[in-house]
Coordinates of C-alpha atoms in Angstrom, one line a residue:
M1 CA 67.3 15.2 82.3
R2 CA 67.2 16.9 79.0
D3 CA 68.7 20.3 78.4
K4 CA 66.2 23.0 79.0
K5 CA 65.5 26.4 77.5
T6 CA 63.9 28.2 80.4
E7 CA 62.2 31.5 80.6
G8 CA 60.0 33.1 83.4
Y9 CA 60.5 34.6 86.8
F10 CA 57.9 36.1 89.1
L11 CA 56.1 34.8 92.3
L12 CA 58.1 31.6 92.9
G13 CA 61.3 33.5 92.6
Q14 CA 60.0 36.3 95.0
R15 CA 59.1 33.6 97.6
V16 CA 62.5 32.0 97.4
K17 CA 64.1 35.4 97.7
A18 CA 62.0 36.4 100.7
S19 CA 62.9 33.1 102.4
C20 CA 66.6 33.7 101.7
T21 CA 66.3 37.1 103.3
T22 CA 64.7 35.8 106.5
I23 CA 67.2 33.0 106.9
S24 CA 70.3 35.1 106.1
S25 CA 69.1 37.8 108.6
F26 CA 68.9 35.2 111.3
F27 CA 72.3 33.9 110.3
V28 CA 73.9 37.4 110.7
F29 CA 72.3 37.8 114.1
C30 CA 73.9 34.5 115.3
L31 CA 77.2 35.5 113.9
L32 CA 77.1 38.8 115.8
A33 CA 76.3 37.0 119.1
Q34 CA 79.2 34.5 118.5
F35 CA 81.6 37.3 117.7
D36 CA 80.6 39.2 120.8
R37 CA 81.3 36.1 122.9
R38 CA 84.6 35.4 121.3
L39 CA 85.7 39.1 121.6
G40 CA 85.2 38.9 125.4
H41 CA 87.2 35.7 125.5
W42 CA 90.1 37.3 123.5
Q43 CA 90.2 40.4 125.8
Q44 CA 90.3 38.2 128.9
E45 CA 93.1 36.0 127.3
E46 CA 95.2 39.1 126.5
S47 CA 94.9 40.5 130.0
N48 CA 96.0 37.2 131.6
H49 CA 99.2 37.0 129.5
N50 CA 102.0 39.4 130.1
S51 CA 104.4 37.9 127.8
S52 CA 105.0 39.9 124.7
Q53 CA 105.2 36.8 122.6
K54 CA 101.8 35.6 123.9
N55 CA 100.3 39.0 123.3
I56 CA 101.6 38.9 119.7
N57 CA 100.1 35.4 119.2
G58 CA 96.8 36.4 120.7
G59 CA 96.6 39.6 118.6
Q60 CA 97.3 37.5 115.4
H61 CA 94.6 35.0 116.4
S62 CA 92.1 37.9 117.1
K63 CA 92.8 39.4 113.7
K64 CA 92.3 36.1 111.9
M65 CA 89.0 35.4 113.6
K66 CA 87.8 39.0 112.9
F67 CA 88.6 38.5 109.2
Q68 CA 86.7 35.2 109.1
F69 CA 83.7 36.8 110.7
L70 CA 83.7 39.8 108.2
L71 CA 83.9 37.3 105.3
I72 CA 81.0 35.2 106.4
A73 CA 78.9 38.3 107.3
S74 CA 79.5 39.7 103.8
I75 CA 78.3 36.5 102.2
A76 CA 75.2 36.5 104.4
V77 CA 74.4 40.1 103.6
A78 CA 74.8 39.4 99.9
I79 CA 72.3 36.5 100.2
A80 CA 69.9 38.8 102.1
R81 CA 70.1 41.4 99.3
G82 CA 69.5 38.7 96.6
E83 CA 73.0 39.0 95.1
T84 CA 73.3 35.3 94.4
A85 CA 73.9 33.4 91.2
P86 CA 71.2 34.1 88.5
S87 CA 68.1 31.9 88.8
S88 CA 67.2 29.6 85.9
L89 CA 63.8 31.3 85.9
R90 CA 63.6 34.6 84.0
K91 CA 60.6 36.7 83.2
R92 CA 59.8 37.6 79.6
E93 CA 57.9 40.8 79.1
L94 CA 55.1 39.7 76.7
V95 CA 52.2 41.5 75.2
W96 CA 49.4 40.0 73.1
G97 CA 50.6 38.6 69.8
Q98 CA 54.2 38.3 70.6
S99 CA 56.1 35.1 70.7
D100 CA 59.0 33.3 69.0
A101 CA 61.9 35.4 70.4
G102 CA 59.9 38.5 70.7
N103 CA 58.5 38.7 67.1
F104 CA 54.9 39.3 66.4
Y105 CA 52.9 36.1 66.1
T106 CA 49.2 35.3 66.0
L107 CA 47.0 32.3 65.1
I108 CA 43.5 32.9 63.7
A109 CA 40.9 30.2 63.1
A110 CA 39.4 30.4 59.6
T111 CA 35.8 30.4 61.1
D112 CA 36.7 33.3 63.5
Y113 CA 36.1 35.9 60.7
S114 CA 34.5 39.3 61.3
A115 CA 32.7 39.2 57.9
M116 CA 32.2 36.7 55.1
Q117 CA 30.4 36.1 51.8
G118 CA 29.3 32.8 50.4
V119 CA 31.2 30.3 52.6
E120 CA 29.8 27.8 55.1
V121 CA 31.1 26.4 58.4
Q122 CA 31.9 22.7 58.8
Q123 CA 33.2 20.4 61.6
S124 CA 36.8 19.4 60.6
S125 CA 38.8 16.2 61.2
E126 CA 41.2 18.1 63.4
G127 CA 38.7 19.1 66.1
I128 CA 37.8 22.7 65.3
T129 CA 35.5 24.0 62.5
N130 CA 36.7 24.9 59.0
V131 CA 35.5 27.2 56.3
G132 CA 34.1 25.1 53.4
F133 CA 31.9 25.2 50.3
I134 CA 34.1 28.0 48.9
D135 CA 33.3 29.2 45.4
T136 CA 35.1 31.7 43.1
G137 CA 34.5 35.2 44.6
D138 CA 33.7 34.0 48.1
W139 CA 35.7 35.7 50.9
V140 CA 36.3 36.0 54.6
S141 CA 38.0 38.9 56.5
Y142 CA 39.8 39.3 59.8
P143 CA 40.8 42.3 61.8
V144 CA 44.6 42.5 62.5
N145 CA 46.8 45.1 64.1
L146 CA 50.4 44.8 63.1
P147 CA 53.2 46.5 65.0
T148 CA 55.7 47.2 62.2
N149 CA 56.0 47.4 58.4
G150 CA 57.9 44.6 56.8
P151 CA 57.9 41.0 55.8
Y152 CA 55.5 38.6 57.5
Q153 CA 55.2 34.8 57.0
F154 CA 51.7 33.7 56.3
H155 CA 50.8 30.1 57.0
S156 CA 47.4 28.6 55.9
R157 CA 46.1 25.2 56.8
I158 CA 44.1 24.0 53.8
S159 CA 42.7 20.9 52.2
S160 CA 42.2 20.2 48.4
P161 CA 41.3 16.7 47.2
S162 CA 42.6 17.3 43.7
G163 CA 45.1 20.1 44.3
E164 CA 42.7 22.7 42.9
G165 CA 41.8 26.1 44.3
S166 CA 43.5 29.5 44.8
F167 CA 43.0 32.6 46.9
E168 CA 44.4 36.1 47.3
V169 CA 45.4 37.9 50.5
V170 CA 44.0 41.4 50.2
N171 CA 43.7 44.6 52.2
F172 CA 39.9 44.7 52.5
D173 CA 39.9 48.5 52.8
T174 CA 42.2 49.4 49.9
Q175 CA 41.8 46.2 47.9
Q176 CA 45.6 46.0 47.6
V177 CA 46.6 42.4 46.8
Y178 CA 49.5 41.3 49.0
A179 CA 49.9 37.7 47.7
T180 CA 48.3 34.9 45.7
F181 CA 48.2 31.2 46.7
S182 CA 47.7 28.6 44.1
G183 CA 49.0 25.2 43.0
F184 CA 47.9 23.4 46.2
P185 CA 49.1 19.9 47.0
A186 CA 46.5 17.2 46.5
T187 CA 45.4 16.1 49.9
G188 CA 42.9 13.4 48.6
D189 CA 40.0 14.6 50.7
F190 CA 38.3 17.7 51.9
Q191 CA 39.1 16.7 55.5
A192 CA 42.8 15.9 55.0
F193 CA 44.7 19.1 55.7
T194 CA 48.2 20.4 54.9
T195 CA 49.9 23.7 55.4
V196 CA 51.1 26.2 52.7
D197 CA 53.0 29.4 53.3
Q198 CA 54.4 32.5 51.7
T199 CA 56.4 35.5 52.9
F200 CA 55.3 39.0 51.8
D201 CA 55.3 42.6 53.1
L202 CA 52.4 44.1 55.2
P203 CA 51.9 47.6 56.6
A204 CA 51.8 48.5 60.2
G205 CA 48.6 49.4 62.0
A206 CA 45.0 48.2 62.2
F207 CA 43.2 47.0 59.0
S208 CA 41.0 44.1 57.8
L209 CA 42.9 41.3 56.1
Q210 CA 40.7 39.6 53.4
V211 CA 41.2 36.1 52.0
R212 CA 39.4 36.0 48.7
A213 CA 38.9 32.8 46.6
T214 CA 39.9 33.0 42.9
Q215 CA 39.2 29.3 42.2
S216 CA 37.1 26.8 44.2
G217 CA 38.1 23.3 45.3
F218 CA 39.6 23.8 48.8
N219 CA 38.7 24.2 52.5
M220 CA 40.6 26.4 55.0
L221 CA 41.1 25.6 58.7
W222 CA 43.3 28.4 60.1
F223 CA 46.0 30.8 59.2
S224 CA 48.9 32.5 61.1
L225 CA 51.0 35.6 60.7
K226 CA 54.5 35.8 61.9
A227 CA 56.9 38.7 61.6
V228 CA 60.1 37.7 59.9
A229 CA 63.2 38.9 61.8
P230 CA 65.5 40.9 59.6
A231 CA 68.6 38.9 58.6
P232 CA 71.8 40.2 60.2
V233 CA 73.9 42.3 57.9
E234 CA 77.3 40.8 57.6
A235 CA 80.3 43.0 57.2
P236 CA 82.0 42.4 53.9
I237 CA 85.0 40.1 54.2
E238 CA 88.1 41.8 52.8
V239 CA 90.3 39.4 50.9
P240 CA 93.9 40.3 51.4
V241 CA 95.6 41.4 48.2
E242 CA 99.0 39.9 47.9
A243 CA 101.6 42.1 46.4
P244 CA 103.0 40.8 43.1
V245 CA 106.2 38.9 43.5
E246 CA 108.9 40.3 41.2
A247 CA 111.1 37.6 39.6
P248 CA 114.7 38.3 40.4
V249 CA 116.7 39.8 37.5
E250 CA 119.9 37.9 37.0
A251 CA 122.9 39.9 36.0
P252 CA 124.1 39.1 32.5
V253 CA 127.1 36.7 32.4
E254 CA 130.0 38.1 30.4
V255 CA 131.6 35.6 28.1
P256 CA 135.3 36.1 27.9
V257 CA 136.4 37.2 24.5
E258 CA 139.6 35.5 23.3
P259 CA 141.9 37.5 21.2
P260 CA 142.0 36.5 17.5
V261 CA 144.8 34.1 16.7
E262 CA 146.8 35.2 13.5
P263 CA 147.7 32.3 11.3
P264 CA 151.4 31.9 10.7
V265 CA 152.7 33.3 7.4
E266 CA 154.2 30.5 5.3
P267 CA 156.8 31.3 2.6
P268 CA 155.4 31.2 -1.0
V269 CA 155.8 27.8 -2.8
E270 CA 156.7 28.0 -6.4
P271 CA 154.4 25.9 -8.7
P272 CA 156.1 23.0 -10.5
V273 CA 156.4 23.2 -14.3
E274 CA 154.1 20.6 -15.9
P275 CA 154.4 19.3 -19.5
P276 CA 151.6 20.3 -22.0
V277 CA 148.3 18.3 -21.7
E278 CA 146.3 17.2 -24.8
P279 CA 142.7 18.3 -25.0
P280 CA 140.1 15.8 -23.6
V281 CA 137.9 13.7 -25.9
E282 CA 134.2 14.7 -25.6
F283 CA 131.4 12.0 -25.4
P284 CA 127.7 12.6 -26.2
E285 CA 125.5 13.5 -23.1
T286 CA 122.6 11.1 -22.2
V287 CA 119.4 12.7 -20.7
V288 CA 117.5 10.6 -18.1
T289 CA 113.7 11.0 -18.3
P290 CA 111.8 10.6 -15.0
A291 CA 108.8 8.2 -14.8
P292 CA 105.3 9.8 -14.6
T293 CA 103.7 10.1 -11.2
A294 CA 100.2 8.7 -10.5
S295 CA 97.4 11.3 -9.9
P296 CA 95.9 11.3 -6.3
T297 CA 92.7 9.2 -5.7
V298 CA 89.6 11.2 -4.9
K299 CA 87.8 9.6 -1.8
Q300 CA 84.0 9.5 -2.2
T301 CA 82.1 11.3 0.6
P302 CA 78.8 9.6 1.8
S303 CA 75.6 11.6 1.3
P304 CA 74.2 13.0 4.6
T305 CA 71.5 11.0 6.3
S306 CA 68.0 12.6 6.7
T307 CA 67.0 14.0 10.2
P308 CA 64.3 12.0 12.0
T309 CA 61.0 13.7 12.1
M310 CA 59.6 14.4 15.7
K311 CA 56.0 13.3 16.3
K312 CA 53.8 16.0 17.8
T313 CA 52.0 14.8 21.0
A314 CA 48.8 16.3 21.9
A315 CA 48.6 18.3 25.1
P316 CA 46.9 16.6 28.0
T317 CA 43.4 17.8 28.8
S318 CA 42.8 19.3 32.3
A319 CA 40.9 17.3 34.8
P320 CA 37.5 18.5 35.6
T321 CA 37.1 20.7 38.8
V322 CA 35.8 18.9 41.8
K323 CA 33.2 21.1 43.5
Q324 CA 32.0 20.4 46.9
T325 CA 28.2 19.9 46.8
A326 CA 26.0 20.8 49.7
A327 CA 23.8 18.1 51.1
P328 CA 20.2 18.3 49.8
T329 CA 17.7 19.8 52.3
S330 CA 14.9 17.7 53.5
S331 CA 11.4 18.6 52.4
P332 CA 9.2 20.4 55.0
T333 CA 7.1 18.1 57.3
A334 CA 3.4 18.7 57.2
K335 CA 2.1 19.8 60.6
Q336 CA -0.8 17.6 62.0
T337 CA -3.9 19.6 63.1
P338 CA -5.7 18.1 66.1
S339 CA -9.5 17.6 65.9
P340 CA -11.5 20.2 67.8
T341 CA -12.9 19.0 71.2
S342 CA -16.0 20.3 72.8
S343 CA -14.4 20.9 76.2
P344 CA -12.5 24.2 76.7
T345 CA -8.7 24.0 76.4
V346 CA -6.6 25.4 79.2
K347 CA -3.6 27.2 77.8
Q348 CA -0.4 26.5 79.7
T349 CA 2.0 29.5 80.2
P350 CA 5.6 28.4 79.7
A351 CA 8.1 29.4 82.4
P352 CA 10.4 32.2 81.3
S353 CA 13.7 30.7 80.0
A354 CA 17.1 32.1 80.9
A355 CA 18.8 34.4 78.3
P356 CA 21.1 32.4 76.0
L357 CA 24.8 32.8 76.7
P358 CA 26.9 34.6 74.1
P359 CA 28.9 32.3 71.9
Y360 CA 32.7 32.3 72.5
F361 CA 35.6 31.0 70.6
S362 CA 39.4 31.5 71.1
L363 CA 42.2 29.6 69.3
M364 CA 45.7 30.1 70.8
A365 CA 49.0 28.7 69.7
A366 CA 50.9 26.9 72.5
S367 CA 53.9 28.9 71.5
G368 CA 52.1 32.1 72.3
Y369 CA 52.6 31.7 76.1
A370 CA 53.0 34.7 78.4
E371 CA 55.5 32.8 80.6
M372 CA 56.9 29.3 80.8
E373 CA 59.4 27.1 82.6
G374 CA 61.4 24.1 81.3
L375 CA 60.0 23.9 77.7
A376 CA 61.5 24.2 74.2
L377 CA 60.0 25.4 70.9
E378 CA 60.1 23.1 67.8
T379 CA 58.8 23.5 64.3
S380 CA 55.9 21.1 63.9
S381 CA 54.7 19.1 60.9
E382 CA 51.6 21.3 60.7
G383 CA 53.5 24.6 60.2
L384 CA 53.3 26.1 63.7
P385 CA 55.9 26.0 66.5
N386 CA 55.0 23.4 69.1
L387 CA 56.0 23.1 72.8
A388 CA 58.2 20.2 73.5
N389 CA 60.6 18.7 76.1
Y390 CA 58.0 18.4 78.8
D391 CA 59.1 17.1 82.2
A392 CA 57.0 16.8 85.4
G393 CA 56.5 20.3 86.8
D394 CA 57.1 22.2 83.5
W395 CA 54.4 24.7 82.7
S396 CA 53.2 27.6 80.4
T397 CA 50.8 30.4 81.0
Y398 CA 48.3 32.3 78.8
D399 CA 46.3 35.5 79.4
I400 CA 42.6 35.0 78.6
S401 CA 39.3 36.9 79.2
L402 CA 36.0 35.0 79.4
P403 CA 32.6 36.6 78.8
Y404 CA 30.7 34.6 81.4
A405 CA 31.2 32.1 84.3
G406 CA 30.2 28.6 83.4
T407 CA 31.1 25.5 81.3
Y408 CA 33.5 25.8 78.4
Q409 CA 34.9 23.2 76.1
M410 CA 38.7 23.1 75.8
M411 CA 40.4 21.2 72.9
F412 CA 44.1 20.5 72.8
R413 CA 46.1 19.5 69.7
V414 CA 48.7 17.1 71.1
S415 CA 51.1 14.4 70.0
S416 CA 52.2 11.4 72.1
P417 CA 54.2 8.5 70.5
F418 CA 53.2 6.0 73.3
G419 CA 49.9 7.5 74.5
E420 CA 51.6 9.0 77.6
G421 CA 51.3 12.4 79.3
G422 CA 49.1 14.5 81.5
F423 CA 48.7 18.1 82.6
D424 CA 46.5 20.3 84.9
I425 CA 44.5 23.3 83.8
T426 CA 44.9 25.8 86.7
N427 CA 44.5 29.4 87.6
W428 CA 48.1 30.7 87.9
D429 CA 47.3 33.4 90.6
T430 CA 45.1 31.2 92.9
Q431 CA 46.5 27.8 91.9
E432 CA 43.0 26.5 91.7
I433 CA 42.8 23.3 89.5
Y434 CA 39.9 23.5 87.1
S435 CA 40.4 20.2 85.3
N436 CA 43.1 18.0 83.8
V437 CA 44.0 16.1 80.6
D438 CA 45.1 12.6 81.5
V439 CA 44.1 10.5 78.5
M440 CA 46.4 11.0 75.6
P441 CA 46.0 9.4 72.1
N442 CA 48.7 7.1 70.9
T443 CA 49.8 9.1 67.8
G444 CA 52.9 6.9 67.1
D445 CA 55.3 9.9 66.5
W446 CA 56.2 13.2 68.1
Q447 CA 54.9 15.1 65.0
F448 CA 51.7 13.2 64.4
Y449 CA 48.9 15.2 66.1
Q450 CA 45.4 14.5 67.3
T451 CA 42.8 16.7 69.2
V452 CA 41.5 15.8 72.7
S453 CA 38.6 17.6 74.4
V454 CA 37.5 18.3 78.0
L455 CA 34.7 20.3 79.6
V456 CA 35.9 22.9 82.2
N457 CA 34.0 25.2 84.6
L458 CA 35.8 28.6 84.3
P459 CA 35.2 32.0 86.0
E460 CA 34.2 35.2 84.2
G461 CA 36.7 37.9 83.4
G462 CA 40.4 38.0 82.8
M463 CA 42.8 35.5 84.3
R464 CA 46.2 33.9 83.6
M465 CA 45.6 30.2 82.8
Q466 CA 48.4 27.7 83.5
L467 CA 48.9 24.4 81.8
K468 CA 51.2 22.4 84.2
C469 CA 52.6 19.0 83.2
Y470 CA 52.5 16.2 85.8
N471 CA 53.3 13.3 83.4
P472 CA 55.6 13.8 80.4
G473 CA 55.5 12.1 77.1
F474 CA 53.6 14.6 74.8
N475 CA 53.9 17.8 72.7
L476 CA 51.4 20.6 72.5
L477 CA 50.6 22.6 69.3
W478 CA 47.5 24.7 70.0
F479 CA 44.4 24.8 72.2
V480 CA 40.8 26.2 71.9
I481 CA 38.4 27.6 74.5
K482 CA 34.8 27.7 73.2
S483 CA 31.2 27.6 74.2
P484 CA 30.1 24.0 74.4

């Protein structure tokens, strides 16, 4: 069994708690009856023994049994009051648009706009519709209601065959530009999607968020907003300052001074008397002339070589913009007029048809659950958090409100490395099973996703929908409820 990150506690925990209360109350009643019987036995035993030693032993035995009874009774009362070890199920107080550790989070389909100009709706390769045929100046807008001022992370699922296209995120009411997206990765096709993101500041409150194209060449599938949790402010780390180490001062070493030694005084010596000396004979002086020294040789310095000339390369020309061309419309078909007949024509009155049902579309991130048990959040390859670590019995719930009772199409973005997995679509309150998903595509990896679809009959109004796993082996990224 893998380690679980569990959240949720409500009806199941209450039922277990009620059962524990009933059982523990019965247990306390049995203990009281047993104690009453044992107490009568102790009293009879003490009256039949007159020996002081036996009375002492009986009293000690009585006190020991009374202590055991009180200990067991206290445990039973604690169980009855629900004072047991904390359950692995805990409830998370959740309102719409909150997920990911309590931070605001919402997922919006690009085609779920409140207003638009110039764009068209297409069926995408990922199961839901996308906004396409976007030209410069085209735009779509969406109503949002943000709880706080501050930084938000904006993800957009886009496609761009040649890496062209750009758009601005704008406040539709004030025309303030919050961010600009450009330099898209080349996806190779208008139906091969990737996710780009930026983080920028947005104001609190209700306003219309506009996505406005500044260059054509891309499609958009969905976008999401997620509040960025403020980074914890770390206290400055004080580096201890070491006191300077003073070098020890050595005391000067005194060199002993020896007293001067006076030389002994010798008696004067009288010089001997020498005979007269004749003057020396002078010889002519010979001057030696030095040989001349050679002058130093001057070394020739080579002339500097010329610097190579850089050849100027012409700048590459930009590739032409690939614009998505709408398919030509077919020419109108001429209506055939029947030849008049002589007999009178009886006009048939058509039966009144039922009023068409209002269209409905809702895209929900799997991580936007109200409550769950046994699952973990991961960052998916498509930019959104996905639900993972499914085991049999794990579940997540979502609050929805449907405009009519009838048939809806539900689409699920799933991954399954081996084509395994299955889950029920149920009503959490009544536990009615509406349908199930038991055929998973073999995606080959936990982060390669495909979309599966089922038709489900659902009731009108608000309900808490539960997705309950009965066969593990898959991840869930998002799901859609829409008119068929």
